mmCIF file of C-alpha atoms in Angstrom:
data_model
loop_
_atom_site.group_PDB
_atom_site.id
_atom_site.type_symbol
_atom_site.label_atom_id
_atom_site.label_comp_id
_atom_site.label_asym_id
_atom_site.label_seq_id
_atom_site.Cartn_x
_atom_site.Cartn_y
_atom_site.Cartn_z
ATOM 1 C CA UNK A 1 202.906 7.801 184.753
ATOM 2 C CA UNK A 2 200.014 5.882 184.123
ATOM 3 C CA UNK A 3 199.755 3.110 181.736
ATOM 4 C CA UNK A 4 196.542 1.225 179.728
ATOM 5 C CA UNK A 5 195.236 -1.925 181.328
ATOM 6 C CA UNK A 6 195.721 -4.027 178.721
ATOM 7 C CA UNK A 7 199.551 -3.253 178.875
ATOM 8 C CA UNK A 8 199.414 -4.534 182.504
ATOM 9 C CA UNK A 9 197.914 -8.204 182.881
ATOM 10 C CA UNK A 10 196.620 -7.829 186.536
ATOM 11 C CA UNK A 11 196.482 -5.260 189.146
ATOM 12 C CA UNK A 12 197.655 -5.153 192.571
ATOM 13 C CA UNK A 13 195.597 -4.615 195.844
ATOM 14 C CA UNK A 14 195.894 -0.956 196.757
ATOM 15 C CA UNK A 15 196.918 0.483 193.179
ATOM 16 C CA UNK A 16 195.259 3.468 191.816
ATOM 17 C CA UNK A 17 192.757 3.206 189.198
ATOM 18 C CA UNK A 18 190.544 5.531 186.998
ATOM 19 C CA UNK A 19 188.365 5.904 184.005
ATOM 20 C CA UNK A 20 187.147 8.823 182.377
ATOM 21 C CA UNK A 21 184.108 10.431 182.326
ATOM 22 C CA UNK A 22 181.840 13.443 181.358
ATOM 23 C CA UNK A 23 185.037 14.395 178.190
ATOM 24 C CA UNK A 24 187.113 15.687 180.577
ATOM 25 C CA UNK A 25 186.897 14.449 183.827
ATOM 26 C CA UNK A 26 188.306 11.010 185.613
ATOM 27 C CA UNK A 27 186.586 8.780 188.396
ATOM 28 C CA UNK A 28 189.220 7.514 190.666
ATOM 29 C CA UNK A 29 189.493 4.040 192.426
ATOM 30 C CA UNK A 30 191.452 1.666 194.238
ATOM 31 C CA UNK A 31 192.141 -1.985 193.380
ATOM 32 C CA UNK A 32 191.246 -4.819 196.404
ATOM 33 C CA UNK A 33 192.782 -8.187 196.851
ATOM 34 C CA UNK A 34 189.497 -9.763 195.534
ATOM 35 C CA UNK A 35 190.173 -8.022 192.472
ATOM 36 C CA UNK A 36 186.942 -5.309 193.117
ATOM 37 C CA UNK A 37 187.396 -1.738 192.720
ATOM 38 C CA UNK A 38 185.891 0.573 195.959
ATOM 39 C CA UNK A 39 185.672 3.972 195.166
ATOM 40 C CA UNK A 40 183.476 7.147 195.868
ATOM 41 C CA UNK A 41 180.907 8.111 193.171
ATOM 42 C CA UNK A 42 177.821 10.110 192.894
ATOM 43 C CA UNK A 43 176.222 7.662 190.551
ATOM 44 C CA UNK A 44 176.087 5.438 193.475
ATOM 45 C CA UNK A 45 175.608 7.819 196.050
ATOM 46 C CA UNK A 46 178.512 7.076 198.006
ATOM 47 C CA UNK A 47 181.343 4.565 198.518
ATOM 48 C CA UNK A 48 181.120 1.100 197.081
ATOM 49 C CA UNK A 49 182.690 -1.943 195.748
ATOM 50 C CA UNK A 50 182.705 -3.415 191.927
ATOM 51 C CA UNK A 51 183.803 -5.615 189.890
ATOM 52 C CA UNK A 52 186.539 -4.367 187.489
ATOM 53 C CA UNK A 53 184.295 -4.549 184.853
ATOM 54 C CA UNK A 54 181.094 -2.894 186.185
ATOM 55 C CA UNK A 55 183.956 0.013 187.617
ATOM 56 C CA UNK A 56 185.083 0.827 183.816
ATOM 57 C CA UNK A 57 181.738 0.466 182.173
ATOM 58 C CA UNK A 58 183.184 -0.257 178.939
ATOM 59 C CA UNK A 59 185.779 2.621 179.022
ATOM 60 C CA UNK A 60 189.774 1.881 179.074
ATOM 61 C CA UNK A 61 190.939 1.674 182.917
ATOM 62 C CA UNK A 62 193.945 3.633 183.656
ATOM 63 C CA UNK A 63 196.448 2.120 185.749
ATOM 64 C CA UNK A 64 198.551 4.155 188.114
ATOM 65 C CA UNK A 65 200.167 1.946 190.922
ATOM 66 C CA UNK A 66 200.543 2.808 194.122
ATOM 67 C CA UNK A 67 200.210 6.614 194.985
ATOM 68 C CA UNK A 68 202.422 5.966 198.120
ATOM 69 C CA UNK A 69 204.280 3.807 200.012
ATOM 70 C CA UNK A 70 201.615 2.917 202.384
ATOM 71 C CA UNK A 71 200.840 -0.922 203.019
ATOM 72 C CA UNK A 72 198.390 -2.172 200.387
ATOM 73 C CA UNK A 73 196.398 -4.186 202.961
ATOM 74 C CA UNK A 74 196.002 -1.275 205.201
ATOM 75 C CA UNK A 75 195.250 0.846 201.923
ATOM 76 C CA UNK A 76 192.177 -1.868 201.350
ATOM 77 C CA UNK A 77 191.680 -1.873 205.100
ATOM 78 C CA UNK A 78 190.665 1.810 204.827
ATOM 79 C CA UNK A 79 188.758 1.571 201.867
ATOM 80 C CA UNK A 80 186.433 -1.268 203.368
ATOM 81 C CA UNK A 81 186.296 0.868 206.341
ATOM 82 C CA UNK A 82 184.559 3.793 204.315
ATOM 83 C CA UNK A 83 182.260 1.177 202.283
ATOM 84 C CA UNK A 84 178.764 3.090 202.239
ATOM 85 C CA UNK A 85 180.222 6.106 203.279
ATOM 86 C CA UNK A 86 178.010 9.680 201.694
ATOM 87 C CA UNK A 87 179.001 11.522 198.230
ATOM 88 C CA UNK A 88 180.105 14.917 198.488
ATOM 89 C CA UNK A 89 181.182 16.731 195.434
ATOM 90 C CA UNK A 90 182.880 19.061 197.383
ATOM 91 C CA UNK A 91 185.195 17.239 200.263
ATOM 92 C CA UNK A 92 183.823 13.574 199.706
ATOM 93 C CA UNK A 93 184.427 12.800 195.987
ATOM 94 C CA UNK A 94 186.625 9.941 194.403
ATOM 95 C CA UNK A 95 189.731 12.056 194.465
ATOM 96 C CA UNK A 96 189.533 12.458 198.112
ATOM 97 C CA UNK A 97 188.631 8.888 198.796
ATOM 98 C CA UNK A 98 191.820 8.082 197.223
ATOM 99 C CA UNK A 99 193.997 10.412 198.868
ATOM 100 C CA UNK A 100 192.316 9.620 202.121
ATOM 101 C CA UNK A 101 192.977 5.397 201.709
ATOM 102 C CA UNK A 102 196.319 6.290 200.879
ATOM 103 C CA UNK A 103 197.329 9.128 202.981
ATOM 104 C CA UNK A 104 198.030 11.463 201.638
ATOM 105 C CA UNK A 105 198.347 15.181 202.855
ATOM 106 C CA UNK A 106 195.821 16.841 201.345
ATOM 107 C CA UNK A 107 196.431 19.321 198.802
ATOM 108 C CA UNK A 108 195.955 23.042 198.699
ATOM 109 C CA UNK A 109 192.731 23.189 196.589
ATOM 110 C CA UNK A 110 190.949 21.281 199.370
ATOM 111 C CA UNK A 111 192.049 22.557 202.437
ATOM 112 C CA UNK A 112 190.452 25.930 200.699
ATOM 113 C CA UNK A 113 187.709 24.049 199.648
ATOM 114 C CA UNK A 114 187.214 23.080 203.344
ATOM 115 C CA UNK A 115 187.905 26.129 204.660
ATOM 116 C CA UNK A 116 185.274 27.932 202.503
ATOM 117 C CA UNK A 117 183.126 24.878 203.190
ATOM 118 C CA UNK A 118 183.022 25.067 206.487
ATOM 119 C CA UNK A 119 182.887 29.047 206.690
ATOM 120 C CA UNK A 120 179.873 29.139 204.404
ATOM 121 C CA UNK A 121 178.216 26.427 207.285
ATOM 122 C CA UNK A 122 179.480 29.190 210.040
ATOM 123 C CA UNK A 123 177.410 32.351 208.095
ATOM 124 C CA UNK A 124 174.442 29.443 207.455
ATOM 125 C CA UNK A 125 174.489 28.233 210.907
ATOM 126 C CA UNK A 126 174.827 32.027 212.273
ATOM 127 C CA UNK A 127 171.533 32.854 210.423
ATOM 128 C CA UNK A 128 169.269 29.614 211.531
ATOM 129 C CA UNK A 129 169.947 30.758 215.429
ATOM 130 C CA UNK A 130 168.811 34.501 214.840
#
């Protein structure tokens, strides 16, 4: 369960962050032992690291811990490792920067997601070599 930041005092490198966004939806991050934030967003075209303050933009930061019980200095390790790293909406957004830095199996919404993904670049493929 997550709790409210200001419940919390300090985060941990490798714990799970998020903000909302857009009413309903959430951008997802993960904390680093600098105290940044590296996460995958369209607004920034890709993956990046912030400050915790420039990561929330004003809005209440959501604290969930750690998703798993994966190292949290390999966790950071793979999140520096996709610094700069493309936005994808579908296959490359927040949510599966997270899972991926803390792997986790994907779930069944994006293996389909994939799979239609990469059967619509089959039929689109298919029709360029005609």
């Amino acid at each position: 369960m997550s709790k409210d930041l200001k419940s919390l005092g300090h985060f941990q490198p490798g714990d799970v962050v998020s903000i909302p966004f857009g009413g309903v939806l959430t951008h997802y991050g993960v904390v680093t032992a600098r105290g940044t934030v590296i996460s995958n967003s369209r607004k920034h075209d890709g993956v990046t690291e912030q400050s915790l303050e420039d990561f929330s933009a004003g809005r209440r930061i959501r604290h969930h811990g750690q998703s798993t019980g994966a190292d949290p200095l390999h966790v950071e390790a793979r999140a520096r490792r996709a610094l700069g790293a493309s936005y994808r909406l579908a296959g490359s957004n927040c949510g599966d920067f997270v899972g991926h830095v803390h792997r986790r199996k994907p779930t069944v919404t994006q293996v389909g997601r994939a799979s239609l993904m990469a059967l619509g670049d089959l039929i689109g493929n298919s029709r360029r070599f005609r």
